[in-house]
Coordinates of C-alpha atoms and ligand atoms in Angstrom, one line a residue:
M1 CA 194.6 82.0 105.9
Q2 CA 196.9 81.2 103.0
F3 CA 196.4 78.0 100.9
R4 CA 199.1 76.2 98.8
C5 CA 199.7 72.9 97.2
L6 CA 202.7 70.5 97.8
P7 CA 203.4 67.5 95.6
A8 CA 204.0 64.1 97.0
T9 CA 207.5 62.6 96.4
S10 CA 208.3 59.1 95.6
A11 CA 209.9 58.8 99.1
T12 CA 206.7 59.6 101.0
P13 CA 203.1 60.6 100.3
L14 CA 203.7 63.5 102.8
G15 CA 206.5 65.0 100.5
D16 CA 208.8 67.4 102.3
W17 CA 205.9 69.0 104.3
S18 CA 206.8 70.5 107.6
G19 CA 204.3 72.3 110.0
D20 CA 202.8 72.0 113.5
T21 CA 199.6 70.0 112.6
L22 CA 199.2 67.1 110.2
V23 CA 195.7 66.3 109.1
L24 CA 195.4 62.9 107.6
G25 CA 192.4 61.1 106.2
L26 CA 192.3 57.3 106.4
L27 CA 190.0 54.8 104.6
A28 CA 188.3 52.0 106.5
G29 CA 189.6 48.4 106.1
D30 CA 192.8 49.0 104.0
D31 CA 195.8 48.0 106.0
G32 CA 198.1 48.9 103.1
Q33 CA 197.0 52.3 102.2
P34 CA 200.0 54.7 101.7
L35 CA 198.9 57.3 104.1
L36 CA 198.7 54.7 107.0
G37 CA 202.3 53.7 106.2
A38 CA 203.4 57.4 106.2
L39 CA 201.6 57.9 109.5
E40 CA 203.4 54.8 111.0
A41 CA 206.7 56.2 109.7
L42 CA 205.9 59.4 111.7
L43 CA 204.5 58.1 114.8
G44 CA 206.2 54.7 115.3
A45 CA 205.4 51.1 115.0
G46 CA 202.9 51.2 117.9
L47 CA 200.4 53.3 115.8
R48 CA 198.2 50.4 114.7
Q49 CA 197.7 49.1 118.2
R50 CA 196.9 52.6 119.4
L51 CA 194.3 53.1 116.7
E52 CA 192.8 49.7 117.7
Q53 CA 193.0 50.6 121.4
R54 CA 191.1 53.7 120.9
A55 CA 188.6 51.9 118.7
F56 CA 189.1 54.0 115.6
K57 CA 187.3 52.4 112.7
A58 CA 187.9 55.2 110.1
K59 CA 184.1 55.7 109.8
P60 CA 183.1 58.8 108.0
A61 CA 184.2 61.9 109.9
E62 CA 185.3 59.9 112.9
V63 CA 188.2 62.0 114.5
L64 CA 191.3 61.0 116.6
A65 CA 193.9 63.6 117.7
F66 CA 197.4 62.9 118.9
E67 CA 199.3 65.6 120.8
R68 CA 203.1 65.4 120.8
V69 CA 205.6 67.2 122.9
G70 CA 208.9 68.6 121.7
V71 CA 208.6 67.3 118.2
E72 CA 207.1 68.5 114.9
P73 CA 204.4 68.1 114.0
A74 CA 203.1 68.8 117.5
A75 CA 199.7 67.5 116.7
V76 CA 198.3 64.8 114.3
V77 CA 194.6 64.7 113.5
V78 CA 193.4 61.5 111.9
V79 CA 189.9 61.6 110.3
G80 CA 188.0 58.6 109.0
L81 CA 186.7 58.4 105.3
G82 CA 184.7 55.2 105.5
E83 CA 185.1 52.5 102.8
A84 CA 186.9 53.4 99.6
E85 CA 183.8 52.5 97.5
G86 CA 181.7 55.1 99.2
F87 CA 184.4 57.8 99.4
N88 CA 183.3 60.9 97.4
L89 CA 183.6 64.6 97.1
D90 CA 180.9 65.2 99.7
G91 CA 182.6 62.8 102.2
L92 CA 185.9 64.6 101.5
R93 CA 184.4 68.0 102.4
S94 CA 182.8 66.8 105.6
A95 CA 185.9 65.0 106.7
V96 CA 188.1 68.0 106.0
A97 CA 185.7 70.3 107.8
K98 CA 185.6 68.1 110.9
A99 CA 189.3 67.7 111.1
A100 CA 190.0 71.3 110.4
R101 CA 187.8 72.3 113.3
T102 CA 189.8 69.9 115.6
A103 CA 193.1 71.0 114.3
A104 CA 192.3 74.8 114.7
A105 CA 190.8 74.2 118.3
S106 CA 194.1 72.6 119.4
G107 CA 196.0 75.8 118.2
G108 CA 197.4 74.6 115.0
R109 CA 198.9 77.4 112.9
H110 CA 200.5 75.6 110.0
L111 CA 198.3 72.7 108.8
G112 CA 199.2 70.0 106.3
L113 CA 196.3 68.0 104.8
A114 CA 196.9 64.6 103.3
F115 CA 193.9 62.7 101.9
P116 CA 193.9 59.7 99.5
L117 CA 192.6 61.6 96.6
T118 CA 193.3 58.8 94.2
S119 CA 190.5 56.8 95.8
L120 CA 187.9 59.5 94.7
P121 CA 185.8 58.7 91.7
A122 CA 187.6 59.4 88.5
E123 CA 185.6 62.5 87.5
T124 CA 186.9 64.2 90.7
T125 CA 190.1 65.8 89.2
P126 CA 192.8 67.1 91.5
A127 CA 191.7 70.6 90.9
I128 CA 188.0 69.8 92.0
A129 CA 189.4 68.0 95.1
A130 CA 191.8 70.9 95.9
A131 CA 189.1 73.4 95.7
A132 CA 186.7 71.3 97.8
M133 CA 189.3 70.9 100.5
A134 CA 190.4 74.5 100.7
E135 CA 186.7 75.6 100.7
A136 CA 186.0 73.1 103.5
V137 CA 188.7 74.5 105.8
R138 CA 187.9 78.1 105.2
L139 CA 184.1 77.8 105.4
S140 CA 184.1 75.5 108.4
L141 CA 186.3 77.9 110.3
Y142 CA 184.2 80.9 109.8
A143 CA 183.1 82.5 113.0
D144 CA 180.6 85.5 113.2
Q145 CA 181.5 87.7 116.1
R146 CA 179.9 91.0 115.0
F147 CA 177.1 91.0 117.6
R148 CA 179.1 90.1 120.7
S149 CA 180.5 92.9 122.9
E150 CA 183.7 90.7 123.4
A151 CA 184.9 88.4 120.9
E152 CA 185.5 84.7 122.0
P153 CA 189.0 83.7 121.0
K154 CA 188.6 81.5 117.7
P155 CA 192.0 80.5 116.6
R156 CA 192.6 80.0 112.8
P157 CA 195.6 78.6 111.1
D158 CA 198.0 80.9 109.1
T159 CA 198.9 78.4 106.4
V160 CA 197.1 75.4 105.0
T161 CA 199.1 73.1 102.7
L162 CA 197.3 70.6 100.5
I163 CA 199.8 67.7 100.4
G164 CA 199.9 65.4 97.3
L165 CA 198.7 68.1 95.0
D166 CA 200.8 69.8 92.4
D167 CA 200.7 73.3 90.8
A168 CA 197.8 72.2 88.3
A169 CA 195.5 72.5 91.3
D170 CA 196.7 75.9 92.3
T171 CA 194.5 77.4 89.4
A172 CA 191.5 76.0 91.4
L173 CA 192.8 77.8 94.5
S174 CA 192.8 81.1 92.8
R175 CA 189.0 81.4 92.7
L176 CA 188.7 80.2 96.4
G177 CA 189.0 83.6 98.0
A178 CA 186.3 85.2 96.0
V179 CA 183.9 82.3 96.3
C180 CA 184.4 82.0 100.0
A181 CA 184.1 85.7 100.5
G182 CA 180.7 85.5 98.6
V183 CA 179.6 82.7 100.9
E184 CA 180.6 84.6 103.9
L185 CA 178.9 87.7 102.8
A186 CA 175.6 85.7 102.3
R187 CA 176.0 84.2 105.7
E188 CA 176.5 87.6 107.4
L189 CA 173.6 89.1 105.6
V190 CA 171.3 86.2 106.7
A191 CA 172.7 86.0 110.3
A192 CA 172.3 89.7 111.0
P193 CA 169.1 90.7 112.9
P194 CA 166.3 92.4 111.1
N195 CA 167.0 95.7 112.9
V196 CA 170.4 95.7 111.1
V197 CA 169.8 94.0 107.7
T198 CA 166.9 96.3 106.5
P199 CA 166.0 96.8 102.9
Q200 CA 168.3 99.8 102.9
A201 CA 171.1 97.6 104.3
L202 CA 170.7 95.2 101.3
A203 CA 170.9 98.2 98.9
D204 CA 174.0 99.3 100.7
A205 CA 175.5 95.8 100.4
A206 CA 174.8 95.9 96.7
L207 CA 176.5 99.5 96.5
A208 CA 179.5 98.1 98.2
I209 CA 180.0 95.4 95.6
A210 CA 179.3 98.0 92.8
E211 CA 181.9 100.3 94.2
A212 CA 184.6 97.7 94.9
Y213 CA 184.4 96.0 91.6
G214 CA 183.0 98.4 89.2
A215 CA 179.6 96.9 88.7
E216 CA 176.5 99.0 87.8
L217 CA 173.8 99.6 90.4
K218 CA 170.3 100.9 90.1
V219 CA 168.1 101.3 93.2
L220 CA 164.4 102.0 92.5
E221 CA 162.6 103.7 95.3
R222 CA 158.8 103.2 96.0
S223 CA 157.8 106.1 93.5
D224 CA 159.9 104.4 90.7
C225 CA 158.2 101.1 91.5
Q226 CA 154.8 102.8 91.5
A227 CA 155.6 104.2 88.1
L228 CA 156.3 100.7 86.9
G229 CA 153.0 99.4 88.4
M230 CA 154.6 97.0 90.8
G231 CA 151.4 96.6 92.9
A232 CA 152.2 93.1 94.3
Y233 CA 155.6 94.0 95.5
L234 CA 154.4 97.4 97.0
G235 CA 151.4 95.8 98.7
V236 CA 153.7 93.7 100.8
A237 CA 155.9 96.6 101.5
Q238 CA 153.1 99.0 102.5
G239 CA 152.7 97.8 106.1
S240 CA 156.3 98.6 107.1
D241 CA 157.7 101.9 108.3
L242 CA 160.9 101.1 106.3
P243 CA 160.7 102.1 102.6
P244 CA 161.2 99.3 100.0
K245 CA 164.3 99.2 97.9
F246 CA 164.2 97.5 94.6
I247 CA 167.9 96.5 93.7
H248 CA 169.2 95.9 90.3
L249 CA 173.0 95.3 90.1
T250 CA 174.6 94.5 86.7
I251 CA 178.0 92.8 86.3
R252 CA 179.4 92.9 82.8
P253 CA 182.2 90.7 81.4
E254 CA 185.3 92.3 80.0
G255 CA 185.1 90.9 76.3
D256 CA 182.1 89.8 74.2
I257 CA 178.8 88.8 75.7
Q258 CA 177.7 85.2 74.9
R259 CA 174.9 84.8 77.6
R260 CA 172.9 87.1 79.7
V261 CA 171.3 85.8 82.9
A262 CA 169.1 87.2 85.7
L263 CA 169.5 86.0 89.3
V264 CA 166.5 87.0 91.3
G265 CA 166.4 86.7 95.2
K266 CA 163.7 87.0 97.7
G267 CA 164.6 89.9 100.0
L268 CA 162.1 89.9 102.9
T269 CA 164.2 91.3 105.6
F270 CA 161.6 90.3 108.1
D271 CA 158.4 88.3 107.5
S272 CA 155.9 88.6 110.4
G273 CA 153.2 87.0 108.2
G274 CA 151.2 90.3 108.1
Y275 CA 147.6 90.1 109.3
N276 CA 147.9 86.4 108.8
L277 CA 150.4 86.7 111.6
K278 CA 152.9 83.9 112.3
T279 CA 151.7 82.4 115.5
G280 CA 153.3 79.9 118.0
G281 CA 155.6 77.3 116.3
S282 CA 155.9 79.1 113.0
Q283 CA 159.3 80.4 113.9
I284 CA 158.5 84.1 113.6
E285 CA 161.7 84.9 115.6
M286 CA 163.8 83.3 112.8
M287 CA 162.2 85.4 109.9
K288 CA 165.3 87.6 109.6
Y289 CA 166.5 84.7 107.3
D290 CA 163.6 85.3 104.9
M291 CA 166.2 87.3 102.8
G292 CA 168.3 84.2 102.3
G293 CA 167.6 84.3 98.5
S294 CA 168.7 88.0 98.2
A295 CA 171.8 87.0 100.3
A296 CA 172.6 84.2 97.9
V297 CA 172.4 86.3 94.8
L298 CA 174.3 89.2 96.4
G299 CA 177.0 86.7 97.7
A300 CA 177.2 85.3 94.2
A301 CA 177.5 88.7 92.8
R302 CA 180.3 89.6 95.2
A303 CA 182.3 86.5 93.9
L304 CA 181.4 87.0 90.2
A305 CA 182.2 90.8 90.2
E306 CA 185.7 89.9 91.4
L307 CA 186.1 86.7 89.1
R308 CA 184.5 88.3 86.0
P309 CA 183.9 85.0 84.1
A310 CA 184.2 85.6 80.4
G311 CA 181.1 85.9 78.1
V312 CA 178.4 86.2 80.8
E313 CA 176.5 89.3 81.8
V314 CA 174.8 88.8 85.2
H315 CA 171.9 90.8 86.5
V316 CA 171.1 90.5 90.1
I317 CA 167.6 91.6 91.1
V318 CA 166.1 92.0 94.6
A319 CA 162.8 93.4 95.5
A320 CA 163.6 94.1 99.2
C321 CA 161.1 95.1 101.9
E322 CA 159.5 93.9 105.2
N323 CA 156.1 92.1 105.7
M324 CA 154.7 93.9 108.7
I325 CA 151.5 94.9 110.4
S326 CA 150.0 98.4 110.7
G327 CA 147.0 100.5 109.9
G328 CA 148.3 100.8 106.4
A329 CA 149.2 97.1 105.8
V330 CA 147.3 95.0 103.2
H331 CA 144.1 93.3 104.5
P332 CA 143.7 89.6 103.8
G333 CA 141.3 89.8 100.9
D334 CA 142.9 92.8 99.3
I335 CA 143.3 92.7 95.5
V336 CA 146.7 94.0 94.1
T337 CA 147.7 94.5 90.4
A338 CA 151.2 93.3 89.5
S339 CA 153.4 95.1 86.8
N340 CA 152.1 92.8 83.9
G341 CA 148.6 93.8 84.7
K342 CA 147.5 90.6 86.4
T343 CA 145.3 91.1 89.5
I344 CA 145.9 89.0 92.5
E345 CA 143.5 88.4 95.5
I346 CA 145.8 88.2 98.6
N347 CA 143.9 85.5 100.5
N348 CA 146.9 85.0 102.8
T349 CA 149.3 87.9 103.6
D350 CA 151.8 85.3 104.8
A351 CA 152.4 84.1 101.2
E352 CA 154.2 87.5 100.6
G353 CA 157.5 86.3 99.1
R354 CA 155.7 85.2 95.8
L355 CA 154.1 88.6 95.5
T356 CA 157.5 90.5 95.6
L357 CA 159.0 87.9 93.3
A358 CA 156.1 88.4 90.8
D359 CA 157.1 91.9 90.1
A360 CA 160.9 91.1 90.3
L361 CA 160.5 88.3 87.8
I362 CA 158.5 90.5 85.4
Y363 CA 161.3 93.1 85.6
A364 CA 163.9 90.5 85.1
C365 CA 162.2 89.1 82.0
K366 CA 161.9 92.5 80.5
L367 CA 165.7 92.5 80.3
E368 CA 165.3 89.6 77.8
P369 CA 168.0 87.4 79.5
D370 CA 168.8 83.9 78.2
A371 CA 167.9 82.4 81.6
V372 CA 166.3 83.5 84.8
V373 CA 167.1 81.8 88.2
D374 CA 165.2 82.7 91.4
L375 CA 166.2 81.8 94.9
A376 CA 163.7 82.1 97.8
T377 CA 162.9 81.0 101.4
L378 CA 159.5 80.6 99.8
T379 CA 157.5 77.8 101.7
G380 CA 157.4 75.8 104.8
A381 CA 156.1 73.0 102.6
C382 CA 159.4 72.7 100.9
V383 CA 161.0 72.3 104.3
I384 CA 158.5 69.5 105.1
A385 CA 159.2 67.8 101.7
L386 CA 162.9 67.9 101.5
G387 CA 164.3 68.9 105.0
E388 CA 167.3 71.0 105.8
E389 CA 169.9 69.4 103.5
I390 CA 168.2 69.6 100.1
A391 CA 166.7 72.7 98.3
G392 CA 163.7 72.3 95.9
L393 CA 164.3 73.0 92.2
W394 CA 161.6 73.7 89.6
S395 CA 162.3 74.4 86.1
T396 CA 160.6 74.9 82.8
S397 CA 163.8 73.8 81.1
D398 CA 165.4 70.3 81.4
A399 CA 168.8 71.7 80.2
L400 CA 168.7 74.4 82.9
A401 CA 167.7 72.0 85.6
A402 CA 170.5 69.6 84.7
A403 CA 173.0 72.4 84.6
L404 CA 172.0 73.7 88.1
L405 CA 172.0 70.2 89.6
Q406 CA 175.5 69.6 88.2
S407 CA 176.8 72.9 89.5
G408 CA 175.2 72.1 92.9
Q409 CA 177.1 68.8 93.0
M410 CA 180.4 70.5 92.2
G411 CA 179.7 73.2 94.8
G412 CA 178.5 70.7 97.5
E413 CA 175.0 72.0 97.6
S414 CA 172.1 69.5 97.1
F415 CA 168.9 70.1 95.0
W416 CA 166.0 67.9 94.2
R417 CA 163.9 68.6 91.1
M418 CA 160.3 68.9 91.9
P419 CA 157.3 68.9 89.4
L420 CA 155.7 72.0 87.9
R421 CA 152.4 70.0 87.6
A422 CA 150.1 72.3 85.5
S423 CA 146.8 70.8 86.9
Y424 CA 147.7 72.1 90.4
R425 CA 147.5 75.6 89.0
S426 CA 143.6 75.4 89.5
G427 CA 144.3 75.7 93.3
L428 CA 145.2 79.3 92.7
K429 CA 141.8 80.1 91.0
S430 CA 140.0 83.2 92.6
P431 CA 136.3 83.9 92.4
V432 CA 137.1 87.7 92.0
A433 CA 140.5 88.3 90.6
D434 CA 142.8 86.7 88.0
M435 CA 144.4 84.5 90.7
K436 CA 144.9 84.3 94.4
N437 CA 148.2 84.0 96.1
T438 CA 147.6 80.8 98.1
G439 CA 146.3 77.4 97.1
P440 CA 145.5 74.4 99.2
R441 CA 148.1 73.1 101.8
P442 CA 148.9 69.8 100.1
G443 CA 151.6 70.5 97.5
G444 CA 152.2 74.0 98.8
S445 CA 155.7 74.3 97.5
I446 CA 154.6 73.3 94.1
T447 CA 151.6 75.7 93.9
A448 CA 154.0 78.5 95.0
A449 CA 156.3 77.6 92.0
L450 CA 153.3 77.5 89.7
F451 CA 152.4 81.0 91.0
L452 CA 155.7 82.3 90.1
Q453 CA 155.6 80.7 86.6
D454 CA 152.6 83.1 85.9
F455 CA 155.1 86.0 86.0
V456 CA 157.8 84.6 83.8
T457 CA 157.8 85.1 80.0
K458 CA 156.7 82.0 78.2
D459 CA 159.6 79.9 76.7
L460 CA 162.2 81.8 78.6
P461 CA 164.3 79.2 80.6
W462 CA 163.5 79.7 84.2
A463 CA 164.4 77.8 87.4
H464 CA 163.1 78.5 91.0
L465 CA 165.0 77.3 93.9
D466 CA 163.2 77.1 97.2
I467 CA 165.9 77.4 100.0
A468 CA 163.6 77.7 102.9
G469 CA 165.1 74.6 104.6
T470 CA 168.8 75.0 103.7
V471 CA 169.3 78.7 104.4
W472 CA 169.8 77.9 108.2
S473 CA 171.3 75.1 110.2
D474 CA 170.6 75.0 114.0
K475 CA 173.4 72.6 114.6
G476 CA 175.8 73.1 111.9
R477 CA 176.5 70.4 109.2
G478 CA 179.4 69.5 106.9
M479 CA 181.2 72.8 106.1
D480 CA 178.5 74.8 107.7
P481 CA 179.0 76.1 111.2
A482 CA 175.7 76.5 113.3
G483 CA 173.6 79.3 111.9
A484 CA 173.5 80.9 108.4
T485 CA 174.8 78.6 105.6
G486 CA 175.2 81.0 102.7
F487 CA 173.4 78.3 100.7
G488 CA 173.2 78.9 97.0
V489 CA 176.3 81.0 96.4
R490 CA 178.5 78.2 95.4
T491 CA 176.0 76.7 93.0
L492 CA 175.3 80.1 91.3
V493 CA 179.0 81.0 91.0
Q494 CA 179.8 77.5 89.6
W495 CA 176.9 77.7 87.2
V496 CA 177.8 81.2 85.8
Q497 CA 181.6 80.2 85.6
A498 CA 180.6 77.2 83.6
G499 CA 178.9 79.4 81.0
A500 CA 175.4 79.7 82.6
T501 CA 174.2 77.0 80.3
G502 CA 170.8 75.5 80.1
Ligands
BES1 N1 159.0 82.9 104.6 C1 158.0 81.9 104.6 C2 158.4 80.5 104.3 C3 159.3 79.9 105.3 C4 158.7 79.2 106.3 C5 160.6 79.9 105.3 C6 159.4 78.5 107.3 C7 161.4 79.2 106.1 C8 160.8 78.5 107.2 C9 157.0 82.3 103.6 O1 156.8 83.6 103.4 C10 155.7 81.8 104.1 O2 155.2 82.3 105.1 N2 155.0 80.9 103.5 C11 153.8 80.3 103.9 C12 152.9 80.1 102.6 C13 151.5 79.8 103.1 C14 150.8 80.9 103.7 C15 150.7 79.4 101.8 C16 154.2 79.0 104.6 O3 155.0 78.2 104.0 O4 153.5 78.6 105.6
MN2 MN1 155.4 84.5 104.8
ZN3 ZN1 158.4 84.8 103.7

């Protein structure tokens, strides 16, 4: 799919676009809007009656398609945007995604997209709008056919023209391919079953990035991790027949280094729960997505290795393993020692993500970065609190939290800041060890974050993103088709490209 921009002309907001499918966004309750006039010029004076007849109210993401025979464009897809006051970047993304799916399904090869971008809030520059529209088209038309014996035909357009945008917006499109390839890599890693995406497969994905873009890769084997004393991580891995792989990928900028950041991802390629086995209703069959954090950081690495933003050195760290049951698996009640010497009583083997992250965070902090951000499908409690659209954000730094929230907004991913309430830390007190790995059920996502905080160097800006709810969408939503969302990639890339501030 090729994307390009085409300025409007004074004669018509559609400029001199020609193609087979016009996709046009309409605001509700504005009879004088220029795009409605342009549509009328194209389809004839009966248009308004037709819209009325088909009860089109221009409600958000309401779609209407007109097929035409023997004339260009052969199809017109009209999508509603709601009232002008409420029209924003998120609304633009969802509307473009919905309309692009309709246009592609009707066989459009050359799409022209015309939306009333001047009605967006002032801070939404043409470049931001262009990137959002192009991402929405590409990411909503993504289809994963790797595991079907015969691919279903899924038509995709060849060219997509953003009408009403000039060359200035083209710069925004130059990063599009890298960002979307990163999101698609994350989706593919998450969607693949646990017999395909193993710890070794995650290491292979990191190697492919290192080889394609000249990044540096270190993979620590079990014995290397033993030498570093990573007892928490290795405890989780010990019940599996598959060896753990501790992945450390480094992306260096071309010139001077201003900032160094570590991105840490939970990489459980399958979470059975261990002896605290996941039972009915706990979605054990979905626990292939428990490596969603590692998919997000590897997807971001894929994009950043290509884009090479100036001044920022990026360390991507994944302690990959499986949480399984066997004669060698940890018992509930076992005590393990993390690589900083802290002892942990494993009172629940299903709280395994935080054990792997403990050693990964200690390792990340030893690199002395300016900031550490971890992403993890860490708790069901976070899903209960925030649902499927919003990820939880915990941070020891207000500036880092603000920068990540802002980057999320730019990338179309939602976060909600949650409290690191120190008094809840008492829930992790163990009668026998320095701490236990699980506290009481209430506030479970908060105690999980507090557990992680124990393994982060004091005063080092750190943020924890719990993406348990957002990593997967059963029905699909906005730009995400049903299945793996690739959540986190766009926020991370945006944050690093903006200088990894906070
Ligand atoms: N991987 C799960 C968290 C999870 C649950 C992600 C549902 C996505 C959907 C994690 O390892 C886990 O099992 N957490 C436990 C913690 C509990 C034992 C304190 C949970 O949330 O139930
Ligand atoms: Mn678990
Ligand atoms: Zn887990």
